[in-house]
C-alpha positions as a printed NumPy array, in Angstrom:
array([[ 39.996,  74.586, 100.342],
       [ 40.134,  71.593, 102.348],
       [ 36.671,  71.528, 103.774],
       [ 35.121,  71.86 , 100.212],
       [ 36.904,  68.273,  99.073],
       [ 35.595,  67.269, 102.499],
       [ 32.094,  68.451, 102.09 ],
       [ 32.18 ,  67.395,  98.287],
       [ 33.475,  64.106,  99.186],
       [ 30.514,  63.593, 101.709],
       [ 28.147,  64.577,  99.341],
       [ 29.329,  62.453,  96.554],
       [ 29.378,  59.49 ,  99.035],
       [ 25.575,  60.24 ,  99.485],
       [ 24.953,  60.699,  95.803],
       [ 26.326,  57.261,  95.199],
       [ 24.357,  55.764,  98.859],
       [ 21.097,  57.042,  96.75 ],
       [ 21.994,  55.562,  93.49 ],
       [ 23.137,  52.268,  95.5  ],
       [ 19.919,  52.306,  96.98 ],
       [ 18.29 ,  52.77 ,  93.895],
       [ 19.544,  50.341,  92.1  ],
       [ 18.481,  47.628,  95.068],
       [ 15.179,  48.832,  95.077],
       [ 14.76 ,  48.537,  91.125],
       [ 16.503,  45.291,  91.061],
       [ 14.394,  42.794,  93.395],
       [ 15.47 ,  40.064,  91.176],
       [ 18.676,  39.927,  90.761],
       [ 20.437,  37.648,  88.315],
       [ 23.931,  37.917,  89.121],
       [ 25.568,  39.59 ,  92.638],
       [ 25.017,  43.402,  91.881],
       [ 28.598,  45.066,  92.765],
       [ 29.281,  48.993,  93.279],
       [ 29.574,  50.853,  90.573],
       [ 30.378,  47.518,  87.97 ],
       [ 26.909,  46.243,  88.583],
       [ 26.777,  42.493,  87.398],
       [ 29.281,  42.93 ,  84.632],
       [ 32.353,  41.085,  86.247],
       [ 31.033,  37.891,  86.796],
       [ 29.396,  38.035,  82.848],
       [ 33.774,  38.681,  82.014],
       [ 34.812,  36.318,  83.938],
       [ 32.538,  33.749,  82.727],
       [ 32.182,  34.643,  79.327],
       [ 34.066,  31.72 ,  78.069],
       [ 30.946,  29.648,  79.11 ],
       [ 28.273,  32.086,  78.503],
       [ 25.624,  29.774,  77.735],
       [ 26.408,  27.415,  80.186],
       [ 26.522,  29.597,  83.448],
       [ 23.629,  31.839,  82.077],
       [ 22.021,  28.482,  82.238],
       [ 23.286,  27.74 ,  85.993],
       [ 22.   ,  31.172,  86.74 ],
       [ 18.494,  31.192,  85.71 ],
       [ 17.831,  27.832,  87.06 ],
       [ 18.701,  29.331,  90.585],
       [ 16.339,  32.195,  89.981],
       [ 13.158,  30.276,  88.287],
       [ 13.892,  31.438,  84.622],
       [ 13.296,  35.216,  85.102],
       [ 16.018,  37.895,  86.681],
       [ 17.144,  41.097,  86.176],
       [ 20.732,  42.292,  85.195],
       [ 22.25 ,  45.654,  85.935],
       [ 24.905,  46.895,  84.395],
       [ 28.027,  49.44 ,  85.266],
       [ 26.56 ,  52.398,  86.588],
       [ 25.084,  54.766,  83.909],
       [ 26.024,  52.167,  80.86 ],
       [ 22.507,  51.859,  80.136],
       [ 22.975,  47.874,  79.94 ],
       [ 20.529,  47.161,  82.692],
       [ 17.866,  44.228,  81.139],
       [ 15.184,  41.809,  81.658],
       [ 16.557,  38.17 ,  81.172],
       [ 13.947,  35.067,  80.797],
       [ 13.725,  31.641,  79.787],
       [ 10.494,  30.887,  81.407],
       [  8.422,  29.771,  78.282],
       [  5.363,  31.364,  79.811],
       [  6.801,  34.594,  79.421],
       [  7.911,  34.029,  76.001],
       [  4.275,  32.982,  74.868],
       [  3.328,  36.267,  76.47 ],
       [  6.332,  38.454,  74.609],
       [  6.193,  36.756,  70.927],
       [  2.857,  36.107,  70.49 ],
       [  0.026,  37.642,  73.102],
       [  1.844,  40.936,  73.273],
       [  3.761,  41.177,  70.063],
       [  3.219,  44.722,  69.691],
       [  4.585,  45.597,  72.674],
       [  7.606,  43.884,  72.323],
       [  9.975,  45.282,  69.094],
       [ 13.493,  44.345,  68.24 ],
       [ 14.178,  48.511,  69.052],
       [ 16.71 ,  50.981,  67.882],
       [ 19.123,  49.844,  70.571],
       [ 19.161,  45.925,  68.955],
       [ 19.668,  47.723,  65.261],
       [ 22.569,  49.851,  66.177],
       [ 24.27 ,  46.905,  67.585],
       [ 23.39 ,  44.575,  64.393],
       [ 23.923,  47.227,  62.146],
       [ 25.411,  45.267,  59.493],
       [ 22.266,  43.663,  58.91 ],
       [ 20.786,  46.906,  57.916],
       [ 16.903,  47.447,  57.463],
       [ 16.578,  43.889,  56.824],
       [ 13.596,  41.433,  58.   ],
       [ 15.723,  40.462,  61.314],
       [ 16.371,  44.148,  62.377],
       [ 13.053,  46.143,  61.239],
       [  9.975,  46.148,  62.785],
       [  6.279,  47.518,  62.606],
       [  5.698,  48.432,  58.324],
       [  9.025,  47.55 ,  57.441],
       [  9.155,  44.439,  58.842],
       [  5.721,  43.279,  57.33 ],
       [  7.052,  43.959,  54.168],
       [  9.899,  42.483,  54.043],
       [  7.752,  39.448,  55.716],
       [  5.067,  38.975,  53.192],
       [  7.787,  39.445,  49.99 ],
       [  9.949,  35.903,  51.209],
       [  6.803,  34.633,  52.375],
       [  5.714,  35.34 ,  48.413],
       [  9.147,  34.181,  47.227],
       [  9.584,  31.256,  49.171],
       [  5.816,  29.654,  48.504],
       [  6.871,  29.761,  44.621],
       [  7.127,  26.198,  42.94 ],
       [  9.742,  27.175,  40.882],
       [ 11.517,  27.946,  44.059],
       [ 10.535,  25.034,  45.712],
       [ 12.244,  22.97 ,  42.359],
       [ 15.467,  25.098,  42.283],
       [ 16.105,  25.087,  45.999],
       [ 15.948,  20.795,  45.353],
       [ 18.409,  20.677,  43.048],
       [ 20.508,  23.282,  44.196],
       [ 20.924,  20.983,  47.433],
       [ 20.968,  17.732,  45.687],
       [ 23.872,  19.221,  43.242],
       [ 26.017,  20.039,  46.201],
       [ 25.391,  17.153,  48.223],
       [ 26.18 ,  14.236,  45.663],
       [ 28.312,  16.149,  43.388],
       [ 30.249,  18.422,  46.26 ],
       [ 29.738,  17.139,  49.54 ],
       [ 29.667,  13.663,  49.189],
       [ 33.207,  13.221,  46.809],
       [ 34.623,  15.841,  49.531],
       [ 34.042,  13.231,  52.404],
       [ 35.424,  10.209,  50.024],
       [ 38.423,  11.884,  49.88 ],
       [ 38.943,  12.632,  53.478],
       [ 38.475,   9.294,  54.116],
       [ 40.887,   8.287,  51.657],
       [ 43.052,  10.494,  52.965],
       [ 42.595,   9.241,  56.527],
       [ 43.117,  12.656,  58.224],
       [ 40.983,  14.068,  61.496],
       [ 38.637,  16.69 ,  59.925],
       [ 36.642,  19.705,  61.693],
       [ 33.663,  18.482,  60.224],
       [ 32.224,  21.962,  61.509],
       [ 34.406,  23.693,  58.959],
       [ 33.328,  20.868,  56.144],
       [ 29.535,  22.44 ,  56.667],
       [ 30.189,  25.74 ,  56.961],
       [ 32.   ,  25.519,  53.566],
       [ 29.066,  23.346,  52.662],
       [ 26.122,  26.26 ,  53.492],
       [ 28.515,  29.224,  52.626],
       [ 28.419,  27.273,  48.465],
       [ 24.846,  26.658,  49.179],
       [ 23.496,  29.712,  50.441],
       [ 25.43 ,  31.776,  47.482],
       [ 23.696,  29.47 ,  44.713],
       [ 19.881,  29.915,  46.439],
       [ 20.549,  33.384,  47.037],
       [ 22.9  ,  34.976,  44.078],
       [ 22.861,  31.845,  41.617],
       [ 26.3  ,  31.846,  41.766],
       [ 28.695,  28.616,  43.605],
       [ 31.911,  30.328,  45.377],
       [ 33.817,  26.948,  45.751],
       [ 34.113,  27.289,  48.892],
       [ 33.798,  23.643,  49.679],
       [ 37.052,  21.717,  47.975],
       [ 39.333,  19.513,  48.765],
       [ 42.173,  22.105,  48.841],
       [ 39.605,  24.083,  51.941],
       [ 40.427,  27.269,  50.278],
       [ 40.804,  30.477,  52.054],
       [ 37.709,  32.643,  50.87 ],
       [ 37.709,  36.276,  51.73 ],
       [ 33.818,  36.969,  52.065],
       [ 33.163,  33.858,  54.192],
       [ 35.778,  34.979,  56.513],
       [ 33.887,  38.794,  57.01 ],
       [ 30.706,  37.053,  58.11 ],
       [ 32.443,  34.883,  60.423],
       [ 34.183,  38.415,  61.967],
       [ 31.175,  40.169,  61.788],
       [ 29.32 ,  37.93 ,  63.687],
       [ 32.167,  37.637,  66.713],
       [ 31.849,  41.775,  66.306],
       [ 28.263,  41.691,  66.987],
       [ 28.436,  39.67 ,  70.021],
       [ 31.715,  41.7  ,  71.664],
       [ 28.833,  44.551,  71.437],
       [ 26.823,  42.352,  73.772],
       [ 28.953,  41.834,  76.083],
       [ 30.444,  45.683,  76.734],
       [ 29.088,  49.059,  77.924],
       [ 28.264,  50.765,  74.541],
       [ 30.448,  53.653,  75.143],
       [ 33.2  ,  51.244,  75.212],
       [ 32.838,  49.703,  71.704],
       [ 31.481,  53.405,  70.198],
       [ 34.817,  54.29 ,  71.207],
       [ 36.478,  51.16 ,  69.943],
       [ 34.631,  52.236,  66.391],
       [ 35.487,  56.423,  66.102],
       [ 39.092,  55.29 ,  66.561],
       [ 39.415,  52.214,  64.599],
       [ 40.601,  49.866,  66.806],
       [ 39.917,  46.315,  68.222],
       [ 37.162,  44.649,  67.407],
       [ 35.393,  47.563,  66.008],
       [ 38.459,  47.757,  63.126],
       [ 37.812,  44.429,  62.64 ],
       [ 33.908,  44.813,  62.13 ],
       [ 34.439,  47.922,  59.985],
       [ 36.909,  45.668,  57.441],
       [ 34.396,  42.965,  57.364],
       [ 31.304,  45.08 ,  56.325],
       [ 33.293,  46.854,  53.803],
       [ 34.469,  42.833,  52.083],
       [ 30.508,  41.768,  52.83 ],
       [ 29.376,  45.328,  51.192],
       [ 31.716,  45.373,  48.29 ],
       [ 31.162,  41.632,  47.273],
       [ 27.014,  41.979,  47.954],
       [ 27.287,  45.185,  45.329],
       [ 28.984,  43.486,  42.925],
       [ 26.966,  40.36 ,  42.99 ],
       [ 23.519,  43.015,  42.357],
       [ 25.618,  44.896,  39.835],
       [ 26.275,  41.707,  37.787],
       [ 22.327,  40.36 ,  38.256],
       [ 21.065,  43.858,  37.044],
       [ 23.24 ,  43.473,  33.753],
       [ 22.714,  39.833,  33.539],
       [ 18.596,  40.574,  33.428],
       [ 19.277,  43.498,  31.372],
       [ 20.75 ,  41.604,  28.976],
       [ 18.605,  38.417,  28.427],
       [ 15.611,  40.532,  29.033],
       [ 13.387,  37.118,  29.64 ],
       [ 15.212,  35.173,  26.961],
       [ 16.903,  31.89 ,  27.736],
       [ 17.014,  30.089,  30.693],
       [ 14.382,  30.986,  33.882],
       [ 16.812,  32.661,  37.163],
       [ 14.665,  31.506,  40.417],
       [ 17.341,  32.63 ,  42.644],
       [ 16.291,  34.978,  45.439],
       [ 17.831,  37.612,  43.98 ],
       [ 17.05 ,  37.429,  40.95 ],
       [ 13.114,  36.919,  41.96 ],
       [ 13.597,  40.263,  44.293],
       [ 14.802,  42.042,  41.017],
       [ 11.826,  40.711,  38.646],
       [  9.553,  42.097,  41.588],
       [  7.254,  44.662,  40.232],
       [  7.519,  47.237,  42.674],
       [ 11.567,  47.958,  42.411],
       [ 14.588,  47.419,  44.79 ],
       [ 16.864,  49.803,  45.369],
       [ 20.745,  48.455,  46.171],
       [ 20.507,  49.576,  49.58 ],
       [ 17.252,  46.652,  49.921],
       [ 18.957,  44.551,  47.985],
       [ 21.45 ,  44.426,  49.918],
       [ 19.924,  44.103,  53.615],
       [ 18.043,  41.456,  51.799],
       [ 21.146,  39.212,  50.998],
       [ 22.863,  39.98 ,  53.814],
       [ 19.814,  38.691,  56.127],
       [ 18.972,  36.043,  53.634],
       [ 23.115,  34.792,  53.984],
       [ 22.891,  34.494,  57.982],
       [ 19.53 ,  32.867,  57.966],
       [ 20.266,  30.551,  55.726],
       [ 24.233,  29.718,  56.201],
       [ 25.445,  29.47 ,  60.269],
       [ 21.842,  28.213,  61.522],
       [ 22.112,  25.226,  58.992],
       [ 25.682,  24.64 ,  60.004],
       [ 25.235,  25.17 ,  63.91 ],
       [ 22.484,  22.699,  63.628],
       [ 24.161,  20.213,  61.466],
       [ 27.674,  20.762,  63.431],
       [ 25.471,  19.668,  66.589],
       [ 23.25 ,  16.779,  65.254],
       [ 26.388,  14.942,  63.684],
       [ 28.239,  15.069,  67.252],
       [ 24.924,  14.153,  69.308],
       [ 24.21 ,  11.121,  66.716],
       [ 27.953,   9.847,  66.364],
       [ 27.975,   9.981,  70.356],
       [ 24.421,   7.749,  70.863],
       [ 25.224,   4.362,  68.619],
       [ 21.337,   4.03 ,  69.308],
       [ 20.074,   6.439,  67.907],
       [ 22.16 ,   6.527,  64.635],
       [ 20.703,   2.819,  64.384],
       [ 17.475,   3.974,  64.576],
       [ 17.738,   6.675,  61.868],
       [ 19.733,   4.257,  59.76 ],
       [ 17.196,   1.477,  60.083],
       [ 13.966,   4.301,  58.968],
       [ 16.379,   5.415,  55.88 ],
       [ 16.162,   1.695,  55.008],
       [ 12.499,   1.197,  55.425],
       [ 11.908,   4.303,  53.703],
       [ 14.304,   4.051,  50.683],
       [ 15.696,   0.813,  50.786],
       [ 19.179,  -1.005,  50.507],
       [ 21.762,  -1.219,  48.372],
       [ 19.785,  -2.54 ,  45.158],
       [ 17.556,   0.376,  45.559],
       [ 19.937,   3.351,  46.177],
       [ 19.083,   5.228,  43.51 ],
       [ 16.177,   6.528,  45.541],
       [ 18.282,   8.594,  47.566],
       [ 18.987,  10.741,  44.787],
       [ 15.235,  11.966,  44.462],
       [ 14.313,  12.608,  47.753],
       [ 11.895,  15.688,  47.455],
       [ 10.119,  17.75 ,  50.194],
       [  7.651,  15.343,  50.645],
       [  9.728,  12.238,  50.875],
       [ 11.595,  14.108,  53.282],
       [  8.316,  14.635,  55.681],
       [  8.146,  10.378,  56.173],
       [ 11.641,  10.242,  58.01 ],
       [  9.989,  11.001,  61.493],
       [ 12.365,   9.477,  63.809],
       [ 15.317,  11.64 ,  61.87 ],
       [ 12.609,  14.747,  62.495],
       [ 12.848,  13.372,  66.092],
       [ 16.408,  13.498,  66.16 ],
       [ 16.577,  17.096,  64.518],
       [ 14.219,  18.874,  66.714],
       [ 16.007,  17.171,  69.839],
       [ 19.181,  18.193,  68.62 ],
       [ 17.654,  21.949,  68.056],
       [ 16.534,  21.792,  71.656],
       [ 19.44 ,  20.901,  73.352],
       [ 21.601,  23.017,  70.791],
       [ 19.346,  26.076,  69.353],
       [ 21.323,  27.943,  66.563],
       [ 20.618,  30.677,  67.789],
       [ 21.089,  30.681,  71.812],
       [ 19.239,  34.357,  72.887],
       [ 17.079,  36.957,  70.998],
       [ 16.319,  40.078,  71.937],
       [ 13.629,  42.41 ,  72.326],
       [ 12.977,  46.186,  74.143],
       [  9.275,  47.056,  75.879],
       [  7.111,  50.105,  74.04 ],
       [  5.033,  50.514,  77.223],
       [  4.958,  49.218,  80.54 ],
       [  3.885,  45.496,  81.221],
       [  3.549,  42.537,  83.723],
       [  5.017,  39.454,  82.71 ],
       [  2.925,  35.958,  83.558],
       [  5.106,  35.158,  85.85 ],
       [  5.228,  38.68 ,  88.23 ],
       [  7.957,  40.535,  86.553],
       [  7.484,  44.117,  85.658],
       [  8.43 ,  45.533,  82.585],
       [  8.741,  49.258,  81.946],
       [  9.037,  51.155,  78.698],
       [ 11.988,  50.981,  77.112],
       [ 13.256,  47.834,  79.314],
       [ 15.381,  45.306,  77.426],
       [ 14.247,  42.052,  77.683],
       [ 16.802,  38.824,  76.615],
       [ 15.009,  35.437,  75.683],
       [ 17.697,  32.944,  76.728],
       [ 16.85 ,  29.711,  73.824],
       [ 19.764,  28.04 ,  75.027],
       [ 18.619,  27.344,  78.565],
       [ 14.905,  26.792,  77.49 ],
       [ 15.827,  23.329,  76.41 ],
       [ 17.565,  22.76 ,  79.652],
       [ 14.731,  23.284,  82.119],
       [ 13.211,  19.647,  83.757],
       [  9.567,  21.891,  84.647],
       [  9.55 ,  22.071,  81.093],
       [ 10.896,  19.152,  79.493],
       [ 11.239,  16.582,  82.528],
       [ 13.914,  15.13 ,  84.425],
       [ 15.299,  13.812,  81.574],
       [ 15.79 ,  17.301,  79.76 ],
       [ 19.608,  16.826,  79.208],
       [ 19.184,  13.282,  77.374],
       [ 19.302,  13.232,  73.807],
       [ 15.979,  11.477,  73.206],
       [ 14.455,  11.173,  69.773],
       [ 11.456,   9.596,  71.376],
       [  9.898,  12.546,  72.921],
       [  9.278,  13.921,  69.44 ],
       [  7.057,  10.994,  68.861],
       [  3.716,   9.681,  69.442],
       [  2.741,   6.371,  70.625],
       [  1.305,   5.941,  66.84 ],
       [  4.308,   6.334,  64.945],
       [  3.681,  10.017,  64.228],
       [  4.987,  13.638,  65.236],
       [  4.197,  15.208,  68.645],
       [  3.725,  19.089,  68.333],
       [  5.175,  20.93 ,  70.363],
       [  4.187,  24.959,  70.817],
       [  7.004,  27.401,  69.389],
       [  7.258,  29.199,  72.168],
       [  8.475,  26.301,  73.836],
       [ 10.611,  25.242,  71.265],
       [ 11.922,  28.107,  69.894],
       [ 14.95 ,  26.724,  67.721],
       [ 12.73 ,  28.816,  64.59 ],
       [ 11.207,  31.986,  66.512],
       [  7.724,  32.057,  67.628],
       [  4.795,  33.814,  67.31 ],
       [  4.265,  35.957,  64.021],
       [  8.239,  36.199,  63.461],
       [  8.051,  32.278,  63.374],
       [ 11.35 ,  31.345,  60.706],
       [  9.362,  31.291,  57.129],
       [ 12.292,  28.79 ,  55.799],
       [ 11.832,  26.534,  59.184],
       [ 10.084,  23.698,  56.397],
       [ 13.259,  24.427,  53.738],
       [ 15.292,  24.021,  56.452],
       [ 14.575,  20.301,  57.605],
       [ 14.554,  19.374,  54.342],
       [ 18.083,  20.871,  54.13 ],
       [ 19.247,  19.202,  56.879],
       [ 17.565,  16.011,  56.349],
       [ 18.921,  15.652,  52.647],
       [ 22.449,  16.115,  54.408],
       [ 21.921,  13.832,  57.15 ],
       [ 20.691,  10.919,  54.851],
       [ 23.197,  11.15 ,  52.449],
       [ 26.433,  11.044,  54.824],
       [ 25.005,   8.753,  57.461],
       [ 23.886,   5.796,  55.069],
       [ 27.616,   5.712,  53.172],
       [ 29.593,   6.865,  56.101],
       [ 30.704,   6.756,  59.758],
       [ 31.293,  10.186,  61.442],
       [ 33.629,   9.048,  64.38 ],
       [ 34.756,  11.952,  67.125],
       [ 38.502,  11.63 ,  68.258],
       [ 39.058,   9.991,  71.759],
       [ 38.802,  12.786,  74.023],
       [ 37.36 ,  15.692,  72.032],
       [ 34.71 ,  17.532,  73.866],
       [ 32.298,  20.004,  72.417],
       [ 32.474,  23.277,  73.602],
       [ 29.62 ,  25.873,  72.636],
       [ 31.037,  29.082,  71.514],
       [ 30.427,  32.517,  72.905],
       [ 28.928,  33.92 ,  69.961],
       [ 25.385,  35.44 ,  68.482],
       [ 25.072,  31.848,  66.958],
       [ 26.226,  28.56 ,  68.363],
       [ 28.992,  27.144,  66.912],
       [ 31.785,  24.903,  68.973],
       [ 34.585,  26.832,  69.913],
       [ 37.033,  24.292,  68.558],
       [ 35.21 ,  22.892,  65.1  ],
       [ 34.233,  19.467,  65.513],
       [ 36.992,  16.915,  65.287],
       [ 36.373,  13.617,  63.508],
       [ 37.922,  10.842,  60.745],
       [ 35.52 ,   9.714,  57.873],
       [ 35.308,   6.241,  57.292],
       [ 32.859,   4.453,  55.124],
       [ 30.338,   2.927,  56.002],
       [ 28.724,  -1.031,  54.943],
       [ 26.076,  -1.098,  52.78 ],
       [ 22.761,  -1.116,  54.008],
       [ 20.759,  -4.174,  53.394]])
């Protein structure tokens, strides 16, 4: 009996010499240190509170491209780049080759069969009906006033009374409340009140939130561990499983009340141009199950980008006096003082487009601060990467955004300063800049369709609070990047309102 342990145990130790060995020889790039048995998954624990950050570190030390290995026999082993090169050559050269994969859909399941999660037909669908949808003038004219109603009638009073009231604020929370209202009118036609001056507790906002911190807990564990978590209801898998049955109940009975609300007019009264509505009136029909991947995609793309990217701007521009001056002092030329204010109220799409130094700031901001820090993608068949790396079928590949805009052989020494300027030509007007090099909206053909909508989102915001008020941050605050599948701080952002002199 004893010399079969002893001979099992020497074979075992020879089974896991091979698979050491292995590993080695598959991984010649190594991101992190690759350890026995836990592969590279203890130093992604122990630094998870600063994901980004040291992922960042990381890549910098290994020229944008490494490889990660998981635990043995997880199945977590990946491709990770930031090397813009390589992005071109995934998102646009080789798009075909490169799908979002039934891995990346069973993680993201929430989102369904949606445009974010599909790919090949399904996503080309789903592609050319918002494309259709979102070209509409009638669109174009409700999405205006939609934003205009919530900034001056909504937003705005909100932000007098804080100031009134003299309290810090997590201005963070103030725009997601903002979006969450926002999204729910362009969307579902219908306005929440999320954003008040009571900050009322609302149920569905909460299950995005949750299911979004689910999500990335799936990223960041072997898959048998959170499939566990999920067949016995516990962790963050109970939590996830709560949240999509609030999202799911309140999605249904938001398409429930449309269908009997266009059953009953019947093309009578007033014209419904909200994107559900216009999915409805579509003449090839929607089932629920659509509809409801729709919203739900719709609801992420349009809600916790805009507010990551607003939460970010507002802390970059209220820590650079400059730069605020700057944008204040184009809001002036552009729309004048005091005596003519009233222009601010009828800012349209293409009033928007002559605030270039604000564009500036916004794109900077985006760079430094992407919404959405890493996207995914798995190989169909086996491929060389641009810059050596070999990719075989099946091979998960992770597109790190957030360290893209951190790289000086990309964006010079100077790729940490907030700089406005490098958006801008020597003759006053925009520089381009290739997607796949800023990739804040996608690249290639899954380029954002709403990227246009959403300057002019932001830009209607960012005029209307910066030329009445002063965002200050509290003495000592710092802003923290949280570890999540979009990039929000981990702490809100803390600041007191005050108003702000007349411009004239």
């Amino acid at each position: 009996m004893g010399m079969i342990v002893y001979e099992a145990a020497i074979i075992g130790a020879i089974v896991c010499m091979a698979y050491l060995v292995y590993r080695r020889r598959c991984c010649r790039h190594p991101l992190f240190t690759d350890y026995p048995i836990l592969g590279m998954l203890p130093q992604v624990v122990m630094n998870l509170w600063r994901a980004h950050d040291y992922s960042t570190e990381v890549l910098k030390l290994r020229g944008g491209t490494a490889e990660f290995t998981g635990p043995w026999f997880t199945n977590m082993n990946c491709l990770v780049t930031s090397n813009p090169i390589n992005v071109h050559h995934i998102m646009s050269k080789c798009f075909h080759n490169y799908v979002k994969g039934p891995v990346f859909r069973e993680i993201f399941q929430a989102f369904g069969h949606g445009i974010f999660t599909s790919d090949s037909h399904a996503w080309k669908y789903n592609r050319d009906l918002f494309h259709s949808l979102f070209h509409q003038q009638t669109f174009h004219h409700f999405l205006q006033n939609t934003i205009h109603n919530m900034v001056h009638n909504k937003l705005l009073p909100l932000l007098t009374h804080l100031h009134q009231q003299a309290k810090v604020v997590d201005l963070q929370d103030v725009f997601n409340r903002f979006t969450f209202d926002n999204i729910c009118s362009i969307v579902l036609g219908y306005d929440p009140q999320c954003l008040s001056v009571d900050f009322p507790q609302v149920q569905i906002e909460k299950a995005f939130n949750q299911a979004e911190e689910s999500i990335f807990y799936r990223h960041t564990v072997p898959k048998f561990v959170w499939k566990l978590q999920k067949w016995l209801q516990i962790g963050q898998e109970k939590k996830m499983t709560e949240a999509c049955k609030t999202l799911d109940q309140f999605i249904h009975a938001c398409i429930a009340s449309k269908r009997e609300e266009i059953r009953k007019y019947n093309g009578k009264g007033d014209v419904h141009v909200d994107l559900l509505t216009a999915l409805m009136r579509e003449e090839e029909a929607h089932d629920d199950t659509f509809l409801r991947d729709a919203v739900f995609n719709l609801f992420v793309a349009g809600r916790d980008t805009i507010t990551s990217a607003l939460t970010w701007f507002f802390w970059l521009v209220a820590t650079n006096p400059s730069v605020e001056a700057k944008i204040l002092e184009e809001i002036k030329q552009q729309f004048g003082g005091e005596e003519e204010g009233n222009k601010l109220g009828h800012i349209g799409i293409k009033e928007a487009k002559k605030l270039v130094y604000l564009h500036g700031a916004i794109c900077e901001a985006l760079r430094l601060y992407p919404p959405i820090p890493f996207e995914s993608k798995q190989a169909i068949k086996a491929d060389m990467l641009p810059s050596g790396h070999r990719v075989h079928a099946s091979t998960k590949i992770f597109l790190f955004l957030y360290a893209m805009g951190r790289f000086e052989e990309t964006w010079g020494k100077d790729c940490l300063e907030f700089k406005p300027e490098r958006w801008i030509s020597e003759k006053g007007g925009l520089v381009y800049v290739p997607s796949y090099k800023f990739i804040a909206f996608n690249a290639g053909p899954r380029t954002c369709l709403g990227k246009d909508l959403s300057f002019f989102q932001m830009k209607i915001v960012a005029v209307a609070i910066l030329r009445n008020y002063r965002v200050q941050v509290v003495e000592g605050y710092v802003a923290t990047p949280s570890p999540s599948i979009v990039l929000l701080m981990k702490d809100g952002l803390k600041v007191r309102i005050t108003e702000r002199e007349k411009l004239i």
